[in-house]
Short mmCIF file of C-alpha atoms in Angstrom, two decimals:
data_model
loop_
_atom_site.label_atom_id
_atom_site.label_comp_id
_atom_site.label_asym_id
_atom_site.label_seq_id
_atom_site.Cartn_x
_atom_site.Cartn_y
_atom_site.Cartn_z
CA UNK A 115 93.29 128.75 80.10
CA UNK A 116 94.20 126.15 77.54
CA UNK A 117 96.97 128.32 76.54
CA UNK A 118 98.23 128.38 80.09
CA UNK A 119 98.45 124.54 80.35
CA UNK A 120 99.88 124.51 76.79
CA UNK A 121 102.78 126.50 78.08
CA UNK A 122 102.62 125.82 81.61
CA UNK A 123 102.24 129.14 82.78
CA UNK A 124 99.83 127.91 85.72
CA UNK A 125 102.60 126.41 87.44
CA UNK A 126 104.18 129.33 89.38
CA UNK A 127 107.12 129.45 91.26
CA UNK A 128 104.63 130.31 94.55
CA UNK A 129 102.64 126.98 93.62
CA UNK A 130 105.81 124.81 93.07
CA UNK A 131 106.70 125.86 96.60
CA UNK A 132 103.66 125.90 98.33
CA UNK A 133 101.98 122.69 97.49
CA UNK A 134 104.82 120.19 98.06
CA UNK A 135 105.38 121.91 101.47
CA UNK A 136 101.61 121.58 101.96
CA UNK A 137 101.37 118.06 100.95
CA UNK A 138 104.60 117.05 102.88
CA UNK A 139 103.41 118.52 106.19
CA UNK A 140 99.77 116.78 105.55
CA UNK A 141 101.88 113.63 104.78
CA UNK A 142 104.16 113.68 107.85
CA UNK A 143 100.96 114.39 110.01
CA UNK A 144 98.91 111.36 108.75
CA UNK A 145 102.20 109.12 109.45
CA UNK A 146 102.93 110.53 112.79
CA UNK A 147 99.28 109.55 113.56
CA UNK A 148 99.48 106.28 112.56
CA UNK A 149 102.33 105.44 114.72
CA UNK A 150 101.27 107.37 117.58
CA UNK A 151 97.92 105.46 117.65
CA UNK A 152 99.58 102.03 117.06
CA UNK A 153 100.13 99.55 119.86
CA UNK A 154 103.81 99.09 118.09
CA UNK A 155 102.19 96.53 115.59
CA UNK A 156 98.90 97.13 114.95
CA UNK A 157 97.34 100.65 113.71
CA UNK A 158 94.12 102.41 114.87
CA UNK A 159 92.23 100.58 112.19
CA UNK A 160 93.63 96.95 113.39
CA UNK A 161 95.86 96.54 110.36
CA UNK A 162 99.83 95.91 110.69
CA UNK A 163 101.64 99.11 110.84
CA UNK A 164 103.13 99.22 107.00
CA UNK A 165 100.41 96.92 106.16
CA UNK A 166 102.80 95.10 103.26
CA UNK A 167 105.82 95.21 105.64
CA UNK A 168 104.19 92.66 107.95
CA UNK A 169 104.69 89.83 105.23
CA UNK A 170 108.23 90.86 105.04
CA UNK A 171 108.99 90.52 108.80
CA UNK A 172 106.87 87.27 108.95
CA UNK A 173 108.81 85.76 106.22
CA UNK A 174 112.10 87.08 107.88
CA UNK A 175 111.28 84.71 111.14
CA UNK A 176 111.02 81.68 109.36
CA UNK A 177 114.53 82.52 107.49
CA UNK A 178 115.84 82.89 110.94
CA UNK A 179 114.35 79.62 112.25
CA UNK A 180 116.25 77.72 109.38
CA UNK A 181 112.81 77.31 107.21
CA UNK A 182 113.19 79.84 104.25
CA UNK A 183 110.83 77.87 102.06
CA UNK A 184 107.95 78.36 104.17
CA UNK A 185 107.00 81.81 103.19
CA UNK A 186 106.05 80.24 99.73
CA UNK A 187 103.61 78.25 101.77
CA UNK A 188 100.61 80.33 102.07
CA UNK A 189 98.60 78.63 104.83
CA UNK A 190 101.67 78.55 106.89
CA UNK A 191 102.65 82.05 106.19
CA UNK A 192 99.07 83.25 106.96
CA UNK A 193 99.51 81.24 110.37
CA UNK A 194 102.85 82.93 111.18
CA UNK A 195 101.24 86.49 110.39
CA UNK A 196 98.24 85.69 112.61
CA UNK A 197 100.43 84.74 115.35
CA UNK A 198 102.53 87.97 115.15
CA UNK A 199 99.76 90.29 114.48
CA UNK A 200 96.58 88.89 115.86
CA UNK A 201 93.96 86.55 114.82
CA UNK A 202 92.02 89.42 112.76
CA UNK A 203 94.87 90.23 110.30
CA UNK A 204 94.26 89.71 106.69
CA UNK A 205 96.54 87.86 104.30
CA UNK A 206 99.49 89.38 103.12
CA UNK A 207 101.18 86.79 100.68
CA UNK A 208 104.95 86.28 99.94
CA UNK A 209 105.38 86.50 96.18
CA UNK A 210 109.31 87.47 96.04
CA UNK A 211 112.36 85.76 94.75
CA UNK A 212 114.31 83.94 97.18
CA UNK A 213 116.69 86.99 96.72
CA UNK A 214 114.58 88.98 99.22
CA UNK A 215 114.44 86.58 101.86
CA UNK A 216 118.08 87.71 102.76
CA UNK A 217 116.83 91.26 103.82
CA UNK A 218 113.57 90.10 105.27
CA UNK A 219 115.96 88.02 107.62
CA UNK A 220 117.73 90.96 108.42
CA UNK A 221 114.69 93.09 109.66
CA UNK A 222 113.31 90.07 111.60
CA UNK A 223 116.28 90.75 113.85
CA UNK A 224 114.65 93.66 115.20
CA UNK A 225 111.29 94.70 117.14
CA UNK A 226 108.43 95.42 114.24
CA UNK A 227 107.95 99.15 114.53
CA UNK A 228 111.88 99.33 114.63
CA UNK A 229 112.45 97.29 111.63
CA UNK A 230 109.61 99.16 109.48
CA UNK A 231 111.09 102.62 110.68
CA UNK A 232 114.91 101.17 109.81
CA UNK A 233 113.52 99.98 106.53
CA UNK A 234 111.66 102.95 105.15
CA UNK A 235 114.32 105.43 106.73
CA UNK A 236 117.07 103.13 105.11
CA UNK A 237 115.86 103.07 101.51
CA UNK A 238 114.44 106.71 101.53
CA UNK A 239 117.68 108.30 101.00
CA UNK A 240 118.56 106.24 97.77
CA UNK A 241 115.78 107.83 95.93
CA UNK A 242 116.46 111.12 97.33
CA UNK A 243 119.96 110.74 96.14
CA UNK A 244 119.08 110.11 92.54
CA UNK A 245 116.69 112.88 92.42
CA UNK A 246 119.41 115.18 93.89
CA UNK A 247 121.92 113.96 91.50
CA UNK A 248 119.57 114.17 88.38
CA UNK A 249 118.78 118.02 88.97
CA UNK A 250 122.09 119.05 90.81
CA UNK A 251 122.85 122.47 89.47
CA UNK A 252 120.06 122.91 87.59
CA UNK A 253 117.40 123.91 90.35
CA UNK A 254 117.57 124.75 93.83
CA UNK A 255 118.67 122.18 96.23
CA UNK A 256 115.89 122.57 99.01
CA UNK A 257 112.92 122.77 96.83
CA UNK A 258 114.00 119.74 94.64
CA UNK A 259 114.27 117.78 97.90
CA UNK A 260 111.02 119.12 99.25
CA UNK A 261 109.41 118.22 95.92
CA UNK A 262 110.81 114.68 96.19
CA UNK A 263 109.97 113.85 99.47
CA UNK A 264 106.37 115.49 98.92
CA UNK A 265 105.90 113.39 95.65
CA UNK A 266 102.40 111.26 96.78
CA UNK A 267 104.12 107.87 95.88
CA UNK A 268 106.06 108.34 98.82
CA UNK A 269 103.26 108.67 101.35
CA UNK A 270 101.74 105.60 99.69
CA UNK A 271 105.21 103.75 99.81
CA UNK A 272 105.38 104.68 103.40
CA UNK A 273 101.90 103.54 104.42
CA UNK A 274 102.39 100.13 102.88
CA UNK A 275 106.04 99.72 104.22
CA UNK A 276 106.89 98.76 100.84
CA UNK A 277 109.93 98.95 98.57
CA UNK A 278 109.69 101.30 96.26
CA UNK A 279 112.03 103.46 97.56
CA UNK A 280 114.73 100.64 96.99
CA UNK A 281 113.58 99.90 93.78
CA UNK A 282 113.46 103.65 92.35
CA UNK A 283 116.89 104.20 93.70
CA UNK A 284 118.39 101.12 92.18
CA UNK A 285 116.77 101.68 88.87
CA UNK A 286 117.45 105.46 88.40
CA UNK A 287 121.04 105.01 90.00
CA UNK A 288 121.79 102.32 87.41
CA UNK A 289 120.66 104.77 84.52
CA UNK A 290 122.60 107.77 86.00
CA UNK A 291 125.80 105.57 86.22
CA UNK A 292 125.27 104.07 83.00
CA UNK A 293 127.59 106.47 80.86
CA UNK A 294 130.61 106.36 82.75
CA UNK A 295 130.25 103.57 85.47
CA UNK A 296 128.96 100.92 83.28
CA UNK A 297 129.96 97.70 85.38
CA UNK A 298 128.48 99.53 88.61
CA UNK A 299 125.22 100.65 86.63
CA UNK A 300 124.79 96.85 85.67
CA UNK A 301 125.25 95.88 89.28
CA UNK A 302 122.67 98.15 90.47
CA UNK A 303 120.30 97.05 87.50
CA UNK A 304 121.07 93.46 88.27
CA UNK A 305 119.92 93.87 92.01
CA UNK A 306 116.36 94.58 90.71
CA UNK A 307 116.15 90.79 90.01
CA UNK A 308 114.39 90.93 93.28
CA UNK A 309 111.16 92.51 91.69
CA UNK A 310 111.43 90.41 88.58
CA UNK A 311 108.17 91.96 86.76
CA UNK A 312 109.99 95.26 86.55
CA UNK A 313 113.16 93.98 84.40
CA UNK A 314 111.06 92.91 81.16
CA UNK A 315 112.12 96.41 79.43
CA UNK A 316 115.88 96.90 80.85
CA UNK A 317 117.41 94.28 78.34
CA UNK A 318 115.30 95.79 75.58
CA UNK A 319 116.76 99.37 76.16
CA UNK A 320 120.41 98.02 76.90
CA UNK A 321 120.64 95.86 73.70
CA UNK A 322 119.02 98.73 71.69
CA UNK A 323 121.72 101.17 73.34
CA UNK A 324 124.49 98.77 73.05
CA UNK A 325 125.69 98.80 76.58
CA UNK A 326 127.05 95.43 76.58
CA UNK A 327 129.37 96.01 79.73
CA UNK A 328 126.17 96.68 81.78
CA UNK A 329 124.40 93.82 80.35
CA UNK A 330 127.18 91.42 81.65
CA UNK A 331 127.51 92.64 84.79
CA UNK A 332 123.70 92.73 85.19
CA UNK A 333 123.77 89.05 84.04
CA UNK A 334 126.69 88.09 86.41
CA UNK A 335 125.00 89.97 89.45
CA UNK A 336 121.77 87.74 88.86
CA UNK A 337 123.84 84.82 88.64
CA UNK A 338 125.62 85.54 91.72
CA UNK A 339 122.53 86.40 93.77
CA UNK A 340 120.87 82.96 92.75
CA UNK A 341 124.14 81.24 93.44
CA UNK A 342 124.26 82.65 96.81
CA UNK A 343 120.78 81.90 97.59
CA UNK A 344 120.92 78.41 96.60
CA UNK A 345 123.62 77.59 98.89
CA UNK A 346 122.12 79.91 101.52
CA UNK A 347 118.50 78.58 101.38
CA UNK A 348 118.84 75.46 99.41
CA UNK A 349 116.98 74.50 95.98
CA UNK A 350 113.92 73.45 98.08
CA UNK A 351 113.25 77.05 98.50
CA UNK A 352 113.65 77.87 94.89
CA UNK A 353 111.06 75.45 93.70
CA UNK A 354 108.67 76.67 96.67
CA UNK A 355 108.61 79.96 95.00
CA UNK A 356 108.13 78.25 91.54
CA UNK A 357 105.27 76.56 93.04
CA UNK A 358 103.59 79.78 94.63
CA UNK A 359 103.62 81.76 91.34
CA UNK A 360 100.50 79.81 89.88
CA UNK A 361 98.75 80.98 93.21
CA UNK A 362 100.17 84.44 92.64
CA UNK A 363 99.06 84.67 89.01
CA UNK A 364 95.76 83.21 89.18
CA UNK A 365 94.39 84.79 92.50
CA UNK A 366 96.36 88.00 93.24
CA UNK A 367 96.49 88.45 89.49
CA UNK A 368 93.51 87.02 87.56
CA UNK A 369 90.94 87.34 90.46
CA UNK A 370 92.19 90.89 91.38
CA UNK A 371 92.46 89.67 95.11
CA UNK A 372 94.40 92.87 95.74
CA UNK A 373 91.88 95.14 94.56
CA UNK A 374 91.42 96.43 90.75
CA UNK A 375 91.55 100.12 92.24
CA UNK A 376 95.30 99.64 93.52
CA UNK A 377 96.66 97.83 90.22
CA UNK A 378 97.53 100.49 87.62
CA UNK A 379 98.13 98.33 84.52
CA UNK A 380 96.38 97.60 81.20
CA UNK A 381 95.42 94.30 82.05
CA UNK A 382 93.85 95.58 85.87
CA UNK A 383 92.11 98.20 83.57
CA UNK A 384 90.26 95.61 81.29
CA UNK A 385 89.54 93.53 84.46
CA UNK A 386 88.11 96.32 86.36
CA UNK A 387 86.06 97.30 83.39
CA UNK A 388 84.62 93.35 83.28
CA UNK A 389 86.82 92.25 80.43
CA UNK A 390 87.56 88.68 80.19
CA UNK A 391 91.02 87.19 81.36
CA UNK A 392 91.96 86.71 77.99
CA UNK A 393 91.00 89.88 76.65
CA UNK A 394 92.85 91.72 79.60
CA UNK A 395 96.31 89.44 78.65
CA UNK A 396 95.87 90.15 75.04
CA UNK A 397 95.51 94.08 75.95
CA UNK A 398 98.70 93.85 78.10
CA UNK A 399 100.22 91.88 75.62
CA UNK A 400 99.62 94.72 72.70
CA UNK A 401 100.65 97.49 75.41
CA UNK A 402 103.64 95.80 76.14
CA UNK A 403 104.73 95.23 72.40
CA UNK A 404 104.13 99.11 71.49
CA UNK A 405 105.93 100.27 74.37
CA UNK A 406 108.97 97.88 73.71
CA UNK A 407 108.91 99.09 69.95
CA UNK A 408 109.00 102.69 70.91
CA UNK A 409 111.51 102.11 73.99
CA UNK A 410 113.86 100.39 71.30
CA UNK A 411 113.74 102.99 68.88
CA UNK A 412 114.61 105.54 71.63
CA UNK A 413 117.21 103.84 73.03
CA UNK A 414 118.91 103.19 69.81
CA UNK A 415 118.66 106.66 68.67
CA UNK A 416 120.66 109.83 69.44
CA UNK A 417 118.09 110.98 72.02
CA UNK A 418 119.22 112.65 75.37
CA UNK A 419 120.17 109.91 77.93
CA UNK A 420 117.88 111.52 80.29
CA UNK A 421 114.61 111.13 78.05
CA UNK A 422 115.86 107.41 77.37
CA UNK A 423 115.70 107.01 81.03
CA UNK A 424 112.39 108.84 81.77
CA UNK A 425 111.00 106.60 79.24
CA UNK A 426 112.55 103.43 80.29
CA UNK A 427 111.32 104.16 83.69
CA UNK A 428 107.86 104.75 82.75
CA UNK A 429 108.11 101.72 80.41
CA UNK A 430 108.87 99.28 83.69
CA UNK A 431 105.36 100.24 84.89
CA UNK A 432 103.55 99.93 81.82
CA UNK A 433 104.81 96.58 80.57
CA UNK A 434 103.84 94.42 83.61
CA UNK A 435 100.16 93.32 84.12
CA UNK A 436 101.05 93.85 88.33
CA UNK A 437 101.97 97.21 88.91
CA UNK A 438 100.54 98.74 92.03
CA UNK A 439 100.38 102.38 93.26
CA UNK A 440 103.42 102.21 95.48
CA UNK A 441 105.28 101.03 92.43
CA UNK A 442 104.93 104.41 90.87
CA UNK A 443 107.73 105.55 92.96
CA UNK A 444 109.78 105.20 90.10
CA UNK A 445 108.22 108.07 88.41
CA UNK A 446 109.95 110.43 90.99
CA UNK A 447 113.17 110.16 89.19
CA UNK A 448 111.58 109.71 85.72
CA UNK A 449 109.91 112.89 86.21
CA UNK A 450 113.47 114.45 87.33
CA UNK A 451 114.81 113.43 84.12
CA UNK A 452 112.36 114.73 82.13
CA UNK A 453 112.80 117.95 84.00
CA UNK A 454 116.30 118.11 83.74
CA UNK A 455 116.02 117.96 80.02
CA UNK A 456 113.64 120.61 79.83
CA UNK A 457 115.36 123.04 81.88
CA UNK A 458 118.60 122.51 80.05
CA UNK A 459 116.60 122.31 76.40
CA UNK A 460 113.22 123.89 77.25
CA UNK A 461 109.56 122.37 77.49
CA UNK A 462 107.74 121.19 74.65
CA UNK A 463 103.75 122.57 74.83
CA UNK A 464 102.01 120.89 77.45
CA UNK A 465 105.28 119.13 78.60
CA UNK A 466 105.03 120.97 82.17
CA UNK A 467 101.27 120.45 82.89
CA UNK A 468 102.13 116.53 81.85
CA UNK A 469 105.04 116.61 84.45
CA UNK A 470 102.71 117.96 86.91
CA UNK A 471 99.90 115.68 86.64
CA UNK A 472 102.07 112.67 86.77
CA UNK A 473 103.99 114.20 89.75
CA UNK A 474 100.16 114.38 91.48
CA UNK A 475 98.57 111.42 89.81
CA UNK A 476 99.53 108.86 92.71
CA UNK A 477 97.61 110.84 95.57
CA UNK A 478 94.25 110.16 93.67
CA UNK A 479 94.88 107.00 91.50
CA UNK A 480 93.53 104.57 93.73
CA UNK A 481 90.26 106.60 94.85
CA UNK A 482 89.55 107.45 91.08
CA UNK A 483 89.78 104.02 90.08
CA UNK A 484 87.51 102.71 93.10
CA UNK A 485 84.86 105.49 92.69
CA UNK A 486 84.69 105.74 88.69
CA UNK A 487 86.25 102.67 87.10
CA UNK A 488 88.50 105.13 85.64
CA UNK A 489 92.03 103.46 85.09
CA UNK A 490 93.55 107.29 85.98
CA UNK A 491 96.84 105.71 86.88
CA UNK A 492 97.54 103.53 83.98
CA UNK A 493 96.25 106.50 81.48
CA UNK A 494 98.63 109.18 83.40
CA UNK A 495 101.66 106.94 83.08
CA UNK A 496 100.62 106.23 79.40
CA UNK A 497 100.32 110.05 78.62
CA UNK A 498 104.00 110.47 80.45
CA UNK A 499 105.67 107.92 78.07
CA UNK A 500 103.95 109.27 75.05
CA UNK A 501 105.19 112.71 75.97
CA UNK A 502 108.77 111.28 76.25
CA UNK A 503 108.61 109.68 73.19
CA UNK A 504 106.96 112.99 71.37
CA UNK A 505 109.35 115.07 72.85
CA UNK A 506 112.22 112.89 71.58
CA UNK A 507 110.90 112.98 67.96
CA UNK A 508 110.53 116.95 68.21
CA UNK A 509 113.95 116.85 68.99
CA UNK A 510 114.90 114.70 65.94
CA UNK A 511 116.63 112.73 68.48
CA UNK A 512 115.29 109.26 67.99
CA UNK A 513 116.72 108.66 64.68
CA UNK A 514 119.14 105.76 64.25
CA UNK A 515 123.22 106.13 64.85
CA UNK A 516 124.50 106.45 61.44
CA UNK A 517 127.10 104.32 62.73
CA UNK A 518 127.43 101.99 65.93
CA UNK A 519 131.17 102.71 65.99
CA UNK A 520 130.93 106.72 65.81
CA UNK A 521 133.47 108.68 67.70
CA UNK A 522 132.73 108.90 71.32
CA UNK A 523 133.80 112.59 71.16
CA UNK A 524 130.86 113.48 68.84
CA UNK A 525 128.17 112.32 71.58
CA UNK A 526 126.86 114.92 74.23
CA UNK A 527 127.52 114.01 77.98
CA UNK A 528 124.16 112.64 78.24
CA UNK A 529 124.20 110.57 74.93
CA UNK A 530 125.61 106.67 75.48
CA UNK A 531 128.85 105.53 74.06
CA UNK A 532 128.59 102.16 72.03
CA UNK A 533 130.13 99.12 73.91
CA UNK A 534 130.14 100.86 77.01
#
């Protein structure tokens, strides 16, 4: 059995076809049940459909009223949610930078259920398109799309009405375009500023890889977005956002108001196991430092860009203390990057099994953590990241380039061109 896991022989073609289809049917039935048994806003359990999307819709109503600073006023935001979803609804806080208010305002123009459907169906194709692009010509398109749709994080994201499809699409899309469309890649990566906790490792990777044009494009995109929101919403909205960060840090993160089993970070693992806040920050800082050093070496070296991209996407999750299970949507394209590299160059021992475990993990990460206090999600993401780094080292690919001015013609299509 161990040898089967080492070689990945247990992942037969029949299993790779049957289990994604089975999960997809189950997820589709569950989502349909939620909608059919709802009243258009509240599900059968008395929660807003798409739970967290309720905060987006509520915030959007404030913007349409000309009060874009109000979503950052927690009592006012909670009162608005109670007006829209009933007195028994729980509080869903608004913690996004003002960039996201423009999107919230657009969806607040529609009835709630329709807005939720448009939001999810409008962003899901972005995620699917990146997975399809990564594996195009390497695997049959039909099974690829089915596996991408059946990725358990898709269901988690749908259940929460969250932005995981958009985050995965922007990050993976930027990495796909990095070698040949560096400016557009930078714009896509800059748009991720709406979720700033996932941007910590982007400068590390791009600087180490010498993607100066992409860095400039990303910086210009963030500057343009900031200027636009200042003009549209005023500086009062930005000041309200900064004032709200203390509540987000102390209550949502440090006190675990979200629920430790939902968080998939080193910080949350320490707190879930009873560790103090200073210890949790120390462990998270150590993890972030190690991941950043590994990522910098990988991106400065000769590794296939698909391995670099997979590692970067995993690193975005490992280096933030606030990573929830729906954020693991970014692992979908990350797995696709690693799979594409393995199909072309062969798989290392246990690599197939690690990829399969990472794919399945979002289905049970929250449950395992809640029942056993085992940070299964964080451990699996760490294993995936370590496997990518190890694979690059096995290939002899993570060594520094001999010359930053090396000939672009000598590089493979998946390697960066210095100064791109």
